[in-house]
Amino acid sequence: MQDLLNYVLLGQRVEQWFRAAAFIAGGFIAGKLCSWILALVLKHGASKTKSKLDDIVIAGLRLPLVLLITLGGIGLGLYQLVLSPPAALWADRILSIALILILAVGLNRIIGALILHYVPSKGRALIKGEAALQPVLRNFFETIVWIFAGVLILRKLGYNISALLAGLGLGGAALALASKDTLSNVFGSITVLVDKPFHINDRIKIGSYDGVITEIGIRTSRLRTLENRIVVIPNSLFAATPIENVSSAPHSKVSQTIQVKGDNSSEKIEEGLALLRELHKAVPGLEGPPVAALVSVGGLFCQISLIYNIAKNADYWATINGVNLETLRRFEGAGIRLM
C-alpha cells in the first residue's frame, strides 16, 4: 500500500494526488453545505424579523461565500502538489484573480440589493425617476467596484499600475470636465432622494421660482409656477440652493392691512374688528378664527391688521378672495367706510 502511495504519477506522488483531490472535493462539499445552511437561515429568519435588511445581506452573500469556500478547497488542494516555479506562480495568480472576482461579485450583489431595498420602484414614490434611478445607481457603484477589481487584477499580473493610471489620468480628467454638469444633476437627484426635501405635488420656493413640483427626473425637474408656467430646473440646484417647502407647513399664514376712514366712530371700528374675527364661520378654507387688531389711528385713516390661516388642502387664492369679499360685505352692511 505504501508503495502505491509513493508511486510517482505525472511528477507527483499518488498520496499527494489523493490529498489534493480530497481538499478540492471537500471544498465543493463545504460550499454546498454552506449554501444549504444559508437557504435555511433565509427561510426561517424571514418570518422572525421585521426588517428585511438581514435577509438581503445574507441573500447577497450566499453565492460569493459558496464560491469562496470552494476556491479555498481548490487552493488547499493545489498546495498539496509540488509545482514548478512558473506553475506555482500562475496557480497563485489564477487563485488571486478568482478571489478578487468573487469579492467584486459579492460586493456588487450587496450594493444592488440595498439599492433595490431602499430605492422604491412602485407605490407613492418620492420622485418619478426613482425606478429609473435604480439602474443608474447600480451601474455607477458596480462600475467603481469593477474598476478597482480590474486594477488589482492587472497589478497581480505584474503590470505597472502607476504608469497605466498616469496615462488614463489625462483622459479621465477630460471626461470628468465634459460630464461635470451631467454628474452634478445626477447627484442632485440623489440628494433629493436621500434628504427628501419635498415630494411630487409639493409647493416649493427655490431661487426666484414659486410653484408645484410636477416631475423629478434624473437630470432635470419640472415646476409649475403660480402663473401656470412650466419651469425646467437642473437637479444640481437642489444641492446648492436653499429650498422652502411651502406644502410642509400645516397651514398658510396670510397677513394684510385694512385701512378705514378716520371719521368712523370707535364703536364702528370695534364692530368691524368683531366682524373680522368671525370670518371663519362664513369663508370655507380658513383654519381657526382670524386675528384682528387696530394697529394705528389717525385723523385721515386708521389701520387694522388682519391675520388668518388657510387650511393646507384649501384653495389658496379662492380663500383669500372669499375673505376680502366677505370683509367688504360685512363692512358695507355695518356702515364702516374704507379708504
mmCIF file with all atom_site columns, N, CA and C in Angstrom, residues 159-219:
data_model
loop_
_atom_site.group_PDB
_atom_site.id
_atom_site.type_symbol
_atom_site.label_atom_id
_atom_site.label_alt_id
_atom_site.label_comp_id
_atom_site.label_asym_id
_atom_site.label_entity_id
_atom_site.label_seq_id
_atom_site.pdbx_PDB_ins_code
_atom_site.Cartn_x
_atom_site.Cartn_y
_atom_site.Cartn_z
_atom_site.occupancy
_atom_site.B_iso_or_equiv
_atom_site.pdbx_formal_charge
_atom_site.auth_seq_id
_atom_site.auth_comp_id
_atom_site.auth_asym_id
_atom_site.auth_atom_id
_atom_site.pdbx_PDB_model_num
ATOM 1   N N  . TYR A 1 159 ? 1.569   44.116 -14.081 1.00 0.00 ? 159 TYR A N  1
ATOM 2   C CA . TYR A 1 159 ? 1.603   45.359 -14.847 1.00 0.00 ? 159 TYR A CA 1
ATOM 3   C C  . TYR A 1 159 ? 1.946   46.536 -13.935 1.00 0.00 ? 159 TYR A C  1
ATOM 4   N N  . ASN A 1 160 ? 2.526   47.578 -14.545 1.00 0.00 ? 160 ASN A N  1
ATOM 5   C CA . ASN A 1 160 ? 2.871   48.800 -13.822 1.00 0.00 ? 160 ASN A CA 1
ATOM 6   C C  . ASN A 1 160 ? 1.620   49.671 -13.728 1.00 0.00 ? 160 ASN A C  1
ATOM 7   N N  . ILE A 1 161 ? 0.947   49.594 -12.593 1.00 0.00 ? 161 ILE A N  1
ATOM 8   C CA . ILE A 1 161 ? -0.322  50.299 -12.436 1.00 0.00 ? 161 ILE A CA 1
ATOM 9   C C  . ILE A 1 161 ? -0.123  51.807 -12.417 1.00 0.00 ? 161 ILE A C  1
ATOM 10  N N  . SER A 1 162 ? 0.969   52.276 -11.827 1.00 0.00 ? 162 SER A N  1
ATOM 11  C CA . SER A 1 162 ? 1.212   53.724 -11.741 1.00 0.00 ? 162 SER A CA 1
ATOM 12  C C  . SER A 1 162 ? 1.306   54.346 -13.127 1.00 0.00 ? 162 SER A C  1
ATOM 13  N N  . ALA A 1 163 ? 2.053   53.703 -14.021 1.00 0.00 ? 163 ALA A N  1
ATOM 14  C CA . ALA A 1 163 ? 2.179   54.232 -15.383 1.00 0.00 ? 163 ALA A CA 1
ATOM 15  C C  . ALA A 1 163 ? 0.853   54.167 -16.119 1.00 0.00 ? 163 ALA A C  1
ATOM 16  N N  . LEU A 1 164 ? 0.100   53.081 -15.894 1.00 0.00 ? 164 LEU A N  1
ATOM 17  C CA . LEU A 1 164 ? -1.192  52.945 -16.564 1.00 0.00 ? 164 LEU A CA 1
ATOM 18  C C  . LEU A 1 164 ? -2.176  54.003 -16.087 1.00 0.00 ? 164 LEU A C  1
ATOM 19  N N  . LEU A 1 165 ? -2.211  54.237 -14.773 1.00 0.00 ? 165 LEU A N  1
ATOM 20  C CA . LEU A 1 165 ? -3.117  55.252 -14.230 1.00 0.00 ? 165 LEU A CA 1
ATOM 21  C C  . LEU A 1 165 ? -2.722  56.647 -14.680 1.00 0.00 ? 165 LEU A C  1
ATOM 22  N N  . ALA A 1 166 ? -1.415  56.896 -14.811 1.00 0.00 ? 166 ALA A N  1
ATOM 23  C CA . ALA A 1 166 ? -0.965  58.206 -15.290 1.00 0.00 ? 166 ALA A CA 1
ATOM 24  C C  . ALA A 1 166 ? -1.436  58.441 -16.718 1.00 0.00 ? 166 ALA A C  1
ATOM 25  N N  . GLY A 1 167 ? -1.401  57.387 -17.541 1.00 0.00 ? 167 GLY A N  1
ATOM 26  C CA . GLY A 1 167 ? -1.873  57.536 -18.915 1.00 0.00 ? 167 GLY A CA 1
ATOM 27  C C  . GLY A 1 167 ? -3.367  57.740 -18.983 1.00 0.00 ? 167 GLY A C  1
ATOM 28  N N  . LEU A 1 168 ? -4.093  57.044 -18.082 1.00 0.00 ? 168 LEU A N  1
ATOM 29  C CA . LEU A 1 168 ? -5.544  57.208 -18.072 1.00 0.00 ? 168 LEU A CA 1
ATOM 30  C C  . LEU A 1 168 ? -5.976  58.501 -17.398 1.00 0.00 ? 168 LEU A C  1
ATOM 31  N N  . GLY A 1 169 ? -5.072  59.127 -16.640 1.00 0.00 ? 169 GLY A N  1
ATOM 32  C CA . GLY A 1 169 ? -5.449  60.329 -15.900 1.00 0.00 ? 169 GLY A CA 1
ATOM 33  C C  . GLY A 1 169 ? -5.869  61.470 -16.792 1.00 0.00 ? 169 GLY A C  1
ATOM 34  N N  . LEU A 1 170 ? -5.134  61.686 -17.894 1.00 0.00 ? 170 LEU A N  1
ATOM 35  C CA . LEU A 1 170 ? -5.481  62.783 -18.797 1.00 0.00 ? 170 LEU A CA 1
ATOM 36  C C  . LEU A 1 170 ? -6.845  62.561 -19.432 1.00 0.00 ? 170 LEU A C  1
ATOM 37  N N  . GLY A 1 171 ? -7.077  61.328 -19.898 1.00 0.00 ? 171 GLY A N  1
ATOM 38  C CA . GLY A 1 171 ? -8.381  61.039 -20.496 1.00 0.00 ? 171 GLY A CA 1
ATOM 39  C C  . GLY A 1 171 ? -9.495  61.130 -19.476 1.00 0.00 ? 171 GLY A C  1
ATOM 40  N N  . GLY A 1 172 ? -9.218  60.671 -18.244 1.00 0.00 ? 172 GLY A N  1
ATOM 41  C CA . GLY A 1 172 ? -10.234 60.761 -17.200 1.00 0.00 ? 172 GLY A CA 1
ATOM 42  C C  . GLY A 1 172 ? -10.558 62.190 -16.829 1.00 0.00 ? 172 GLY A C  1
ATOM 43  N N  . ALA A 1 173 ? -9.523  63.048 -16.797 1.00 0.00 ? 173 ALA A N  1
ATOM 44  C CA . ALA A 1 173 ? -9.766  64.460 -16.485 1.00 0.00 ? 173 ALA A CA 1
ATOM 45  C C  . ALA A 1 173 ? -10.622 65.116 -17.560 1.00 0.00 ? 173 ALA A C  1
ATOM 46  N N  . ALA A 1 174 ? -10.326 64.816 -18.831 1.00 0.00 ? 174 ALA A N  1
ATOM 47  C CA . ALA A 1 174 ? -11.126 65.386 -19.920 1.00 0.00 ? 174 ALA A CA 1
ATOM 48  C C  . ALA A 1 174 ? -12.562 64.895 -19.853 1.00 0.00 ? 174 ALA A C  1
ATOM 49  N N  . LEU A 1 175 ? -12.740 63.598 -19.565 1.00 0.00 ? 175 LEU A N  1
ATOM 50  C CA . LEU A 1 175 ? -14.092 63.051 -19.457 1.00 0.00 ? 175 LEU A CA 1
ATOM 51  C C  . LEU A 1 175 ? -14.836 63.662 -18.278 1.00 0.00 ? 175 LEU A C  1
ATOM 52  N N  . ALA A 1 176 ? -14.138 63.866 -17.156 1.00 0.00 ? 176 ALA A N  1
ATOM 53  C CA . ALA A 1 176 ? -14.783 64.455 -15.980 1.00 0.00 ? 176 ALA A CA 1
ATOM 54  C C  . ALA A 1 176 ? -15.239 65.880 -16.254 1.00 0.00 ? 176 ALA A C  1
ATOM 55  N N  . LEU A 1 177 ? -14.399 66.652 -16.954 1.00 0.00 ? 177 LEU A N  1
ATOM 56  C CA . LEU A 1 177 ? -14.785 68.024 -17.284 1.00 0.00 ? 177 LEU A CA 1
ATOM 57  C C  . LEU A 1 177 ? -15.984 68.049 -18.221 1.00 0.00 ? 177 LEU A C  1
ATOM 58  N N  . ALA A 1 178 ? -16.004 67.125 -19.188 1.00 0.00 ? 178 ALA A N  1
ATOM 59  C CA . ALA A 1 178 ? -17.102 67.110 -20.158 1.00 0.00 ? 178 ALA A CA 1
ATOM 60  C C  . ALA A 1 178 ? -18.422 66.694 -19.512 1.00 0.00 ? 178 ALA A C  1
ATOM 61  N N  . SER A 1 179 ? -18.350 65.830 -18.511 1.00 0.00 ? 179 SER A N  1
ATOM 62  C CA . SER A 1 179 ? -19.582 65.315 -17.901 1.00 0.00 ? 179 SER A CA 1
ATOM 63  C C  . SER A 1 179 ? -19.868 65.943 -16.542 1.00 0.00 ? 179 SER A C  1
ATOM 64  N N  . LYS A 1 180 ? -19.210 67.060 -16.215 1.00 0.00 ? 180 LYS A N  1
ATOM 65  C CA . LYS A 1 180 ? -19.370 67.671 -14.892 1.00 0.00 ? 180 LYS A CA 1
ATOM 66  C C  . LYS A 1 180 ? -20.819 68.059 -14.622 1.00 0.00 ? 180 LYS A C  1
ATOM 67  N N  . ASP A 1 181 ? -21.460 68.734 -15.584 1.00 0.00 ? 181 ASP A N  1
ATOM 68  C CA . ASP A 1 181 ? -22.837 69.174 -15.382 1.00 0.00 ? 181 ASP A CA 1
ATOM 69  C C  . ASP A 1 181 ? -23.785 67.988 -15.247 1.00 0.00 ? 181 ASP A C  1
ATOM 70  N N  . THR A 1 182 ? -23.584 66.975 -16.083 1.00 0.00 ? 182 THR A N  1
ATOM 71  C CA . THR A 1 182 ? -24.442 65.793 -16.011 1.00 0.00 ? 182 THR A CA 1
ATOM 72  C C  . THR A 1 182 ? -24.313 65.108 -14.662 1.00 0.00 ? 182 THR A C  1
ATOM 73  N N  . LEU A 1 183 ? -23.068 64.940 -14.192 1.00 0.00 ? 183 LEU A N  1
ATOM 74  C CA . LEU A 1 183 ? -22.856 64.307 -12.893 1.00 0.00 ? 183 LEU A CA 1
ATOM 75  C C  . LEU A 1 183 ? -23.445 65.147 -11.767 1.00 0.00 ? 183 LEU A C  1
ATOM 76  N N  . SER A 1 184 ? -23.335 66.476 -11.873 1.00 0.00 ? 184 SER A N  1
ATOM 77  C CA . SER A 1 184 ? -23.907 67.351 -10.846 1.00 0.00 ? 184 SER A CA 1
ATOM 78  C C  . SER A 1 184 ? -25.414 67.179 -10.773 1.00 0.00 ? 184 SER A C  1
ATOM 79  N N  . ASN A 1 185 ? -26.060 67.053 -11.935 1.00 0.00 ? 185 ASN A N  1
ATOM 80  C CA . ASN A 1 185 ? -27.507 66.878 -11.954 1.00 0.00 ? 185 ASN A CA 1
ATOM 81  C C  . ASN A 1 185 ? -27.909 65.516 -11.399 1.00 0.00 ? 185 ASN A C  1
ATOM 82  N N  . VAL A 1 186 ? -27.137 64.489 -11.726 1.00 0.00 ? 186 VAL A N  1
ATOM 83  C CA . VAL A 1 186 ? -27.435 63.151 -11.207 1.00 0.00 ? 186 VAL A CA 1
ATOM 84  C C  . VAL A 1 186 ? -27.293 63.129 -9.692  1.00 0.00 ? 186 VAL A C  1
ATOM 85  N N  . PHE A 1 187 ? -26.221 63.729 -9.172  1.00 0.00 ? 187 PHE A N  1
ATOM 86  C CA . PHE A 1 187 ? -26.037 63.772 -7.724  1.00 0.00 ? 187 PHE A CA 1
ATOM 87  C C  . PHE A 1 187 ? -27.092 64.661 -7.064  1.00 0.00 ? 187 PHE A C  1
ATOM 88  N N  . GLY A 1 188 ? -27.598 65.654 -7.802  1.00 0.00 ? 188 GLY A N  1
ATOM 89  C CA . GLY A 1 188 ? -28.694 66.457 -7.278  1.00 0.00 ? 188 GLY A CA 1
ATOM 90  C C  . GLY A 1 188 ? -29.944 65.626 -7.074  1.00 0.00 ? 188 GLY A C  1
ATOM 91  N N  . SER A 1 189 ? -30.257 64.747 -8.033  1.00 0.00 ? 189 SER A N  1
ATOM 92  C CA . SER A 1 189 ? -31.416 63.866 -7.881  1.00 0.00 ? 189 SER A CA 1
ATOM 93  C C  . SER A 1 189 ? -31.200 62.883 -6.737  1.00 0.00 ? 189 SER A C  1
ATOM 94  N N  . ILE A 1 190 ? -29.959 62.437 -6.542  1.00 0.00 ? 190 ILE A N  1
ATOM 95  C CA . ILE A 1 190 ? -29.659 61.558 -5.409  1.00 0.00 ? 190 ILE A CA 1
ATOM 96  C C  . ILE A 1 190 ? -29.851 62.308 -4.094  1.00 0.00 ? 190 ILE A C  1
ATOM 97  N N  . THR A 1 191 ? -29.484 63.591 -4.072  1.00 0.00 ? 191 THR A N  1
ATOM 98  C CA . THR A 1 191 ? -29.688 64.412 -2.879  1.00 0.00 ? 191 THR A CA 1
ATOM 99  C C  . THR A 1 191 ? -31.166 64.504 -2.526  1.00 0.00 ? 191 THR A C  1
ATOM 100 N N  . VAL A 1 192 ? -32.005 64.707 -3.546  1.00 0.00 ? 192 VAL A N  1
ATOM 101 C CA . VAL A 1 192 ? -33.450 64.762 -3.313  1.00 0.00 ? 192 VAL A CA 1
ATOM 102 C C  . VAL A 1 192 ? -33.944 63.427 -2.773  1.00 0.00 ? 192 VAL A C  1
ATOM 103 N N  . LEU A 1 193 ? -33.424 62.350 -3.315  1.00 0.00 ? 193 LEU A N  1
ATOM 104 C CA . LEU A 1 193 ? -33.840 61.017 -2.886  1.00 0.00 ? 193 LEU A CA 1
ATOM 105 C C  . LEU A 1 193 ? -33.452 60.753 -1.438  1.00 0.00 ? 193 LEU A C  1
ATOM 106 N N  . VAL A 1 194 ? -32.248 61.139 -1.050  1.00 0.00 ? 194 VAL A N  1
ATOM 107 C CA . VAL A 1 194 ? -31.749 60.831 0.291   1.00 0.00 ? 194 VAL A CA 1
ATOM 108 C C  . VAL A 1 194 ? -32.314 61.801 1.330   1.00 0.00 ? 194 VAL A C  1
ATOM 109 N N  . ASP A 1 195 ? -32.245 63.098 1.057   1.00 0.00 ? 195 ASP A N  1
ATOM 110 C CA . ASP A 1 195 ? -32.679 64.103 2.031   1.00 0.00 ? 195 ASP A CA 1
ATOM 111 C C  . ASP A 1 195 ? -34.191 64.274 2.073   1.00 0.00 ? 195 ASP A C  1
ATOM 112 N N  . LYS A 1 196 ? -34.881 63.980 0.970   1.00 0.00 ? 196 LYS A N  1
ATOM 113 C CA . LYS A 1 196 ? -36.340 64.096 0.861   1.00 0.00 ? 196 LYS A CA 1
ATOM 114 C C  . LYS A 1 196 ? -36.837 65.483 1.275   1.00 0.00 ? 196 LYS A C  1
ATOM 115 N N  . PRO A 1 197 ? -36.349 66.545 0.637   1.00 0.00 ? 197 PRO A N  1
ATOM 116 C CA . PRO A 1 197 ? -36.837 67.879 0.985   1.00 0.00 ? 197 PRO A CA 1
ATOM 117 C C  . PRO A 1 197 ? -38.251 68.139 0.500   1.00 0.00 ? 197 PRO A C  1
ATOM 118 N N  . PHE A 1 198 ? -38.736 67.365 -0.447  1.00 0.00 ? 198 PHE A N  1
ATOM 119 C CA . PHE A 1 198 ? -40.095 67.539 -0.966  1.00 0.00 ? 198 PHE A CA 1
ATOM 120 C C  . PHE A 1 198 ? -40.504 66.285 -1.721  1.00 0.00 ? 198 PHE A C  1
ATOM 121 N N  . HIS A 1 199 ? -41.812 66.220 -2.048  1.00 0.00 ? 199 HIS A N  1
ATOM 122 C CA . HIS A 1 199 ? -42.360 65.155 -2.872  1.00 0.00 ? 199 HIS A CA 1
ATOM 123 C C  . HIS A 1 199 ? -43.006 65.779 -4.108  1.00 0.00 ? 199 HIS A C  1
ATOM 124 N N  . ILE A 1 200 ? -43.397 64.930 -5.038  1.00 0.00 ? 200 ILE A N  1
ATOM 125 C CA . ILE A 1 200 ? -44.162 65.414 -6.185  1.00 0.00 ? 200 ILE A CA 1
ATOM 126 C C  . ILE A 1 200 ? -45.477 65.995 -5.675  1.00 0.00 ? 200 ILE A C  1
ATOM 127 N N  . ASN A 1 201 ? -45.929 67.071 -6.317  1.00 0.00 ? 201 ASN A N  1
ATOM 128 C CA . ASN A 1 201 ? -47.149 67.819 -5.977  1.00 0.00 ? 201 ASN A CA 1
ATOM 129 C C  . ASN A 1 201 ? -46.965 68.716 -4.756  1.00 0.00 ? 201 ASN A C  1
ATOM 130 N N  . ASP A 1 202 ? -45.756 68.815 -4.221  1.00 0.00 ? 202 ASP A N  1
ATOM 131 C CA . ASP A 1 202 ? -45.478 69.779 -3.158  1.00 0.00 ? 202 ASP A CA 1
ATOM 132 C C  . ASP A 1 202 ? -45.189 71.144 -3.772  1.00 0.00 ? 202 ASP A C  1
ATOM 133 N N  . ARG A 1 203 ? -45.656 72.181 -3.078  1.00 0.00 ? 203 ARG A N  1
ATOM 134 C CA . ARG A 1 203 ? -45.324 73.542 -3.498  1.00 0.00 ? 203 ARG A CA 1
ATOM 135 C C  . ARG A 1 203 ? -44.030 73.957 -2.816  1.00 0.00 ? 203 ARG A C  1
ATOM 136 N N  . ILE A 1 204 ? -43.057 74.403 -3.617  1.00 0.00 ? 204 ILE A N  1
ATOM 137 C CA . ILE A 1 204 ? -41.769 74.806 -3.073  1.00 0.00 ? 204 ILE A CA 1
ATOM 138 C C  . ILE A 1 204 ? -41.384 76.176 -3.611  1.00 0.00 ? 204 ILE A C  1
ATOM 139 N N  . LYS A 1 205 ? -40.433 76.789 -2.923  1.00 0.00 ? 205 LYS A N  1
ATOM 140 C CA . LYS A 1 205 ? -39.806 78.023 -3.395  1.00 0.00 ? 205 LYS A CA 1
ATOM 141 C C  . LYS A 1 205 ? -38.307 77.761 -3.487  1.00 0.00 ? 205 LYS A C  1
ATOM 142 N N  . ILE A 1 206 ? -37.749 77.962 -4.669  1.00 0.00 ? 206 ILE A N  1
ATOM 143 C CA . ILE A 1 206 ? -36.319 77.780 -4.890  1.00 0.00 ? 206 ILE A CA 1
ATOM 144 C C  . ILE A 1 206 ? -35.834 78.907 -5.785  1.00 0.00 ? 206 ILE A C  1
ATOM 145 N N  . GLY A 1 207 ? -34.899 79.684 -5.292  1.00 0.00 ? 207 GLY A N  1
ATOM 146 C CA . GLY A 1 207 ? -34.441 80.849 -6.040  1.00 0.00 ? 207 GLY A CA 1
ATOM 147 C C  . GLY A 1 207 ? -35.582 81.835 -6.214  1.00 0.00 ? 207 GLY A C  1
ATOM 148 N N  . SER A 1 208 ? -35.833 82.240 -7.443  1.00 0.00 ? 208 SER A N  1
ATOM 149 C CA . SER A 1 208 ? -36.924 83.172 -7.745  1.00 0.00 ? 208 SER A CA 1
ATOM 150 C C  . SER A 1 208 ? -38.194 82.457 -8.173  1.00 0.00 ? 208 SER A C  1
ATOM 151 N N  . TYR A 1 209 ? -38.215 81.134 -8.077  1.00 0.00 ? 209 TYR A N  1
ATOM 152 C CA . TYR A 1 209 ? -39.367 80.367 -8.553  1.00 0.00 ? 209 TYR A CA 1
ATOM 153 C C  . TYR A 1 209 ? -40.227 79.907 -7.386  1.00 0.00 ? 209 TYR A C  1
ATOM 154 N N  . ASP A 1 210 ? -41.534 79.950 -7.605  1.00 0.00 ? 210 ASP A N  1
ATOM 155 C CA . ASP A 1 210 ? -42.517 79.519 -6.619  1.00 0.00 ? 210 ASP A CA 1
ATOM 156 C C  . ASP A 1 210 ? -43.577 78.725 -7.362  1.00 0.00 ? 210 ASP A C  1
ATOM 157 N N  . GLY A 1 211 ? -43.705 77.445 -7.024  1.00 0.00 ? 211 GLY A N  1
ATOM 158 C CA . GLY A 1 211 ? -44.687 76.639 -7.731  1.00 0.00 ? 211 GLY A CA 1
ATOM 159 C C  . GLY A 1 211 ? -44.740 75.220 -7.205  1.00 0.00 ? 211 GLY A C  1
ATOM 160 N N  . VAL A 1 212 ? -45.425 74.367 -7.955  1.00 0.00 ? 212 VAL A N  1
ATOM 161 C CA . VAL A 1 212 ? -45.669 72.977 -7.569  1.00 0.00 ? 212 VAL A CA 1
ATOM 162 C C  . VAL A 1 212 ? -44.772 72.056 -8.388  1.00 0.00 ? 212 VAL A C  1
ATOM 163 N N  . ILE A 1 213 ? -44.097 71.137 -7.721  1.00 0.00 ? 213 ILE A N  1
ATOM 164 C CA . ILE A 1 213 ? -43.254 70.156 -8.400  1.00 0.00 ? 213 ILE A CA 1
ATOM 165 C C  . ILE A 1 213 ? -44.148 69.139 -9.103  1.00 0.00 ? 213 ILE A C  1
ATOM 166 N N  . THR A 1 214 ? -43.994 69.007 -10.414 1.00 0.00 ? 214 THR A N  1
ATOM 167 C CA . THR A 1 214 ? -44.791 68.051 -11.185 1.00 0.00 ? 214 THR A CA 1
ATOM 168 C C  . THR A 1 214 ? -44.001 66.820 -11.591 1.00 0.00 ? 214 THR A C  1
ATOM 169 N N  . GLU A 1 215 ? -42.687 66.946 -11.675 1.00 0.00 ? 215 GLU A N  1
ATOM 170 C CA . GLU A 1 215 ? -41.875 65.798 -12.095 1.00 0.00 ? 215 GLU A CA 1
ATOM 171 C C  . GLU A 1 215 ? -40.430 66.016 -11.678 1.00 0.00 ? 215 GLU A C  1
ATOM 172 N N  . ILE A 1 216 ? -39.792 64.929 -11.254 1.00 0.00 ? 216 ILE A N  1
ATOM 173 C CA . ILE A 1 216 ? -38.360 64.961 -10.954 1.00 0.00 ? 216 ILE A CA 1
ATOM 174 C C  . ILE A 1 216 ? -37.717 63.792 -11.675 1.00 0.00 ? 216 ILE A C  1
ATOM 175 N N  . GLY A 1 217 ? -36.820 64.089 -12.585 1.00 0.00 ? 217 GLY A N  1
ATOM 176 C CA . GLY A 1 217 ? -36.123 63.057 -13.336 1.00 0.00 ? 217 GLY A CA 1
ATOM 177 C C  . GLY A 1 217 ? -34.699 62.902 -12.864 1.00 0.00 ? 217 GLY A C  1
ATOM 178 N N  . ILE A 1 218 ? -33.898 62.239 -13.673 1.00 0.00 ? 218 ILE A N  1
ATOM 179 C CA . ILE A 1 218 ? -32.508 62.007 -13.317 1.00 0.00 ? 218 ILE A CA 1
ATOM 180 C C  . ILE A 1 218 ? -31.680 63.278 -13.467 1.00 0.00 ? 218 ILE A C  1
ATOM 181 N N  . ARG A 1 219 ? -31.942 64.064 -14.527 1.00 0.00 ? 219 ARG A N  1
ATOM 182 C CA . ARG A 1 219 ? -31.142 65.262 -14.797 1.00 0.00 ? 219 ARG A CA 1
ATOM 183 C C  . ARG A 1 219 ? -31.879 66.547 -14.447 1.00 0.00 ? 219 ARG A C  1
#
